[in-house]
GROMACS .gro file of C-alpha atoms in nm:
model
  168
    1MET     CA    1  -1.085   1.172  -2.641
    2ALA     CA    2  -1.078   0.819  -2.538
    3VAL     CA    3  -1.261   0.763  -2.224
    4VAL     CA    4  -1.233   0.502  -1.955
    5ALA     CA    5  -1.472   0.272  -1.773
    6ALA     CA    6  -1.571   0.286  -1.411
    7ASP     CA    7  -1.534  -0.089  -1.398
    8PRO     CA    8  -1.167  -0.189  -1.398
    9ALA     CA    9  -1.265  -0.510  -1.567
   10THR     CA   10  -1.328  -0.312  -1.885
   11GLN     CA   11  -1.075  -0.095  -2.062
   12LEU     CA   12  -1.210   0.172  -2.294
   13ARG     CA   13  -1.052   0.356  -2.581
   14GLY     CA   14  -1.223   0.617  -2.787
   15GLY     CA   15  -1.211   0.965  -2.919
   16HIS     CA   16  -1.389   1.289  -2.967
   17ARG     CA   17  -1.350   1.573  -3.208
   18ARG     CA   18  -1.378   1.940  -3.129
   19ASP     CA   19  -1.285   2.284  -3.264
   20ARG     CA   20  -1.069   2.530  -3.079
   21ARG     CA   21  -1.111   2.876  -3.218
   22GLY     CA   22  -0.885   3.091  -3.007
   23GLY     CA   23  -0.957   3.068  -2.640
   24ASN     CA   24  -1.227   2.804  -2.607
   25SER     CA   25  -1.236   2.646  -2.266
   26GLY     CA   26  -1.441   2.416  -2.049
   27VAL     CA   27  -1.513   2.052  -1.978
   28LEU     CA   28  -1.502   1.808  -2.269
   29VAL     CA   29  -1.607   1.503  -2.071
   30SER     CA   30  -1.644   1.415  -1.706
   31HIS     CA   31  -1.723   1.083  -1.545
   32ALA     CA   32  -1.768   1.071  -1.171
   33ASP     CA   33  -1.738   1.303  -0.876
   34GLN     CA   34  -1.520   1.386  -0.577
   35GLY     CA   35  -1.518   1.024  -0.468
   36GLY     CA   36  -1.335   0.907  -0.780
   37GLY     CA   37  -1.336   0.953  -1.155
   38TYR     CA   38  -1.184   1.153  -1.438
   39VAL     CA   39  -1.240   1.481  -1.620
   40VAL     CA   40  -1.092   1.622  -1.942
   41TRP     CA   41  -1.108   1.995  -2.008
   42VAL     CA   42  -0.955   2.270  -2.221
   43ASP     CA   43  -0.798   2.580  -2.069
   44ALA     CA   44  -0.514   2.819  -2.153
   45GLY     CA   45  -0.419   2.647  -2.480
   46ARG     CA   46  -0.392   2.303  -2.323
   47VAL     CA   47  -0.607   1.993  -2.286
   48TRP     CA   48  -0.603   1.872  -1.927
   49LEU     CA   49  -0.678   1.537  -1.766
   50ALA     CA   50  -0.746   1.494  -1.398
   51VAL     CA   51  -0.797   1.156  -1.238
   52ASN     CA   52  -0.948   1.163  -0.893
   53GLU     CA   53  -0.804   0.856  -0.721
   54TYR     CA   54  -1.053   0.839  -0.434
   55GLY     CA   55  -0.969   1.191  -0.314
   56GLU     CA   56  -0.612   1.219  -0.443
   57LEU     CA   57  -0.610   1.430  -0.759
   58HIS     CA   58  -0.359   1.357  -1.039
   59GLU     CA   59  -0.330   1.601  -1.332
   60THR     CA   60  -0.150   1.619  -1.663
   61SER     CA   61  -0.189   1.820  -1.984
   62VAL     CA   62  -0.078   1.858  -2.344
   63PRO     CA   63  -0.076   2.168  -2.567
   64VAL     CA   64  -0.359   2.206  -2.816
   65PRO     CA   65  -0.318   2.431  -3.119
   66PRO     CA   66  -0.620   2.617  -3.262
   67GLY     CA   67  -0.846   2.432  -3.504
   68ARG     CA   68  -1.035   2.105  -3.518
   69ARG     CA   69  -0.847   1.844  -3.314
   70THR     CA   70  -0.891   1.488  -3.199
   71VAL     CA   71  -0.825   1.433  -2.832
   72ARG     CA   72  -0.783   1.077  -2.708
   73LEU     CA   73  -0.780   0.935  -2.359
   74HIS     CA   74  -0.674   0.575  -2.303
   75SER     CA   75  -0.692   0.375  -1.985
   76ALA     CA   76  -0.500   0.055  -1.953
   77ALA     CA   77  -0.583  -0.185  -1.674
   78LEU     CA   78  -0.278  -0.323  -1.497
   79ALA     CA   79  -0.230  -0.598  -1.242
   80ASP     CA   80  -0.353  -0.555  -0.886
   81PHE     CA   81  -0.640  -0.321  -0.979
   82ARG     CA   82  -0.414  -0.043  -1.104
   83THR     CA   83  -0.469   0.172  -1.414
   84THR     CA   84  -0.255   0.394  -1.635
   85TRP     CA   85  -0.414   0.689  -1.817
   86THR     CA   86  -0.273   0.848  -2.136
   87LEU     CA   87  -0.397   1.175  -2.287
   88GLU     CA   88  -0.313   1.240  -2.656
   89VAL     CA   89  -0.362   1.538  -2.885
   90ASP     CA   90  -0.216   1.534  -3.237
   91GLY     CA   91   0.086   1.320  -3.150
   92SER     CA   92   0.162   1.486  -2.815
   93SER     CA   93   0.086   1.278  -2.509
   94ALA     CA   94   0.103   1.284  -2.131
   95GLU     CA   95   0.046   1.005  -1.882
   96ILE     CA   96  -0.084   0.950  -1.533
   97PRO     CA   97   0.087   0.623  -1.442
   98GLU     CA   98  -0.040   0.355  -1.208
   99VAL     CA   99  -0.327   0.484  -1.001
  100TRP     CA  100  -0.595   0.270  -0.836
  101ALA     CA  101  -0.864   0.154  -1.077
  102LEU     CA  102  -1.215   0.287  -1.035
  103LEU     CA  103  -1.418   0.013  -0.867
  104GLY     CA  104  -1.770  -0.050  -0.747
  105MET     CA  105  -1.962   0.272  -0.709
  106ALA     CA  106  -1.675   0.490  -0.830
  107PRO     CA  107  -1.743   0.670  -1.044
  108PHE     CA  108  -2.082   0.721  -0.880
  109SER     CA  109  -2.200   1.000  -1.111
  110GLY     CA  110  -2.263   0.934  -1.477
  111ILE     CA  111  -2.088   1.063  -1.786
  112ASP     CA  112  -2.126   1.431  -1.874
  113VAL     CA  113  -2.026   1.557  -2.219
  114GLY     CA  114  -1.937   1.924  -2.266
  115VAL     CA  115  -2.009   2.010  -1.902
  116ASN     CA  116  -1.969   1.867  -1.551
  117ARG     CA  117  -2.324   1.865  -1.411
  118GLY     CA  118  -2.282   1.607  -1.136
  119GLY     CA  119  -2.051   1.614  -0.840
  120PRO     CA  120  -1.723   1.769  -0.953
  121VAL     CA  121  -1.425   1.544  -1.018
  122HIS     CA  122  -1.194   1.847  -0.980
  123TRP     CA  123  -1.306   2.066  -0.692
  124ASP     CA  124  -1.081   2.365  -0.775
  125ASN     CA  125  -1.222   2.379  -1.130
  126TYR     CA  126  -1.573   2.370  -0.987
  127VAL     CA  127  -1.502   2.653  -0.744
  128ALA     CA  128  -1.353   2.866  -1.023
  129HIS     CA  129  -1.599   2.784  -1.306
  130GLY     CA  130  -1.903   2.594  -1.176
  131SER     CA  131  -2.016   2.323  -1.417
  132TRP     CA  132  -1.794   2.486  -1.684
  133ARG     CA  133  -1.976   2.424  -2.011
  134TYR     CA  134  -1.735   2.390  -2.306
  135SER     CA  135  -1.738   2.711  -2.512
  136GLY     CA  136  -1.631   2.556  -2.844
  137THR     CA  137  -1.794   2.306  -3.075
  138LEU     CA  138  -1.773   1.949  -2.951
  139HIS     CA  139  -1.834   1.724  -3.251
  140SER     CA  140  -1.849   1.382  -3.090
  141VAL     CA  141  -1.747   1.162  -2.800
  142ARG     CA  142  -1.703   0.790  -2.847
  143TYR     CA  143  -1.632   0.513  -2.598
  144GLU     CA  144  -1.471   0.192  -2.724
  145PRO     CA  145  -1.438  -0.111  -2.498
  146GLY     CA  146  -1.094  -0.265  -2.484
  147GLU     CA  147  -0.973  -0.605  -2.374
  148ARG     CA  148  -1.117  -0.755  -2.057
  149THR     CA  149  -0.874  -0.767  -1.769
  150PRO     CA  150  -0.768  -1.098  -1.614
  151TYR     CA  151  -0.968  -1.005  -1.302
  152SER     CA  152  -1.283  -0.917  -1.495
  153PRO     CA  153  -1.588  -1.087  -1.337
  154GLU     CA  154  -1.666  -1.245  -1.675
  155VAL     CA  155  -1.314  -1.385  -1.711
  156LEU     CA  156  -1.317  -1.518  -1.354
  157ALA     CA  157  -1.655  -1.682  -1.410
  158GLU     CA  158  -1.529  -1.847  -1.730
  159SER     CA  159  -1.220  -1.975  -1.544
  160ALA     CA  160  -1.432  -2.117  -1.262
  161ARG     CA  161  -1.665  -2.287  -1.510
  162ASP     CA  162  -1.368  -2.435  -1.700
  163ALA     CA  163  -1.213  -2.561  -1.376
  164ALA     CA  164  -1.541  -2.720  -1.270
  165GLU     CA  165  -1.564  -2.905  -1.601
  166VAL     CA  166  -1.209  -3.039  -1.563
  167PHE     CA  167  -1.256  -3.157  -1.207
  168ASP     CA  168  -1.615  -3.279  -1.236
   0.00000   0.00000   0.00000
């Protein structure tokens, strides 16, 4: 599953591999808590994504057939500190379009793989399952940084330095 950064100035792409042998369920990856973040989990033959947009929960899902699968989650930074999230499994995809980017201390909690130990991103899942350890085999999780956004602190600093050189 491709996973996304807490800093909107960085876009991440990546993937993880896992096996689903009839009925596996639980959290694949979680980053954050009730104040903002994202969680990907398996339940009822589907892979789910929830993005907690500072208290407003957005969910989507795609079907997942049994067997070893690659799940990908992409975040794409948009203008005005907005982000689009896309969940993909074997050619099927679902999107959470244009939510606020995760900024500053959101997500506050770190990244959990195969469980959600910190503050829960999805409160209803926590009430029903607790930290909800994944019951299948999770082979790997990989984060890949994407392009820097135009409002990335590094890009802004480079622009300011370039402007200073021109006008100095």
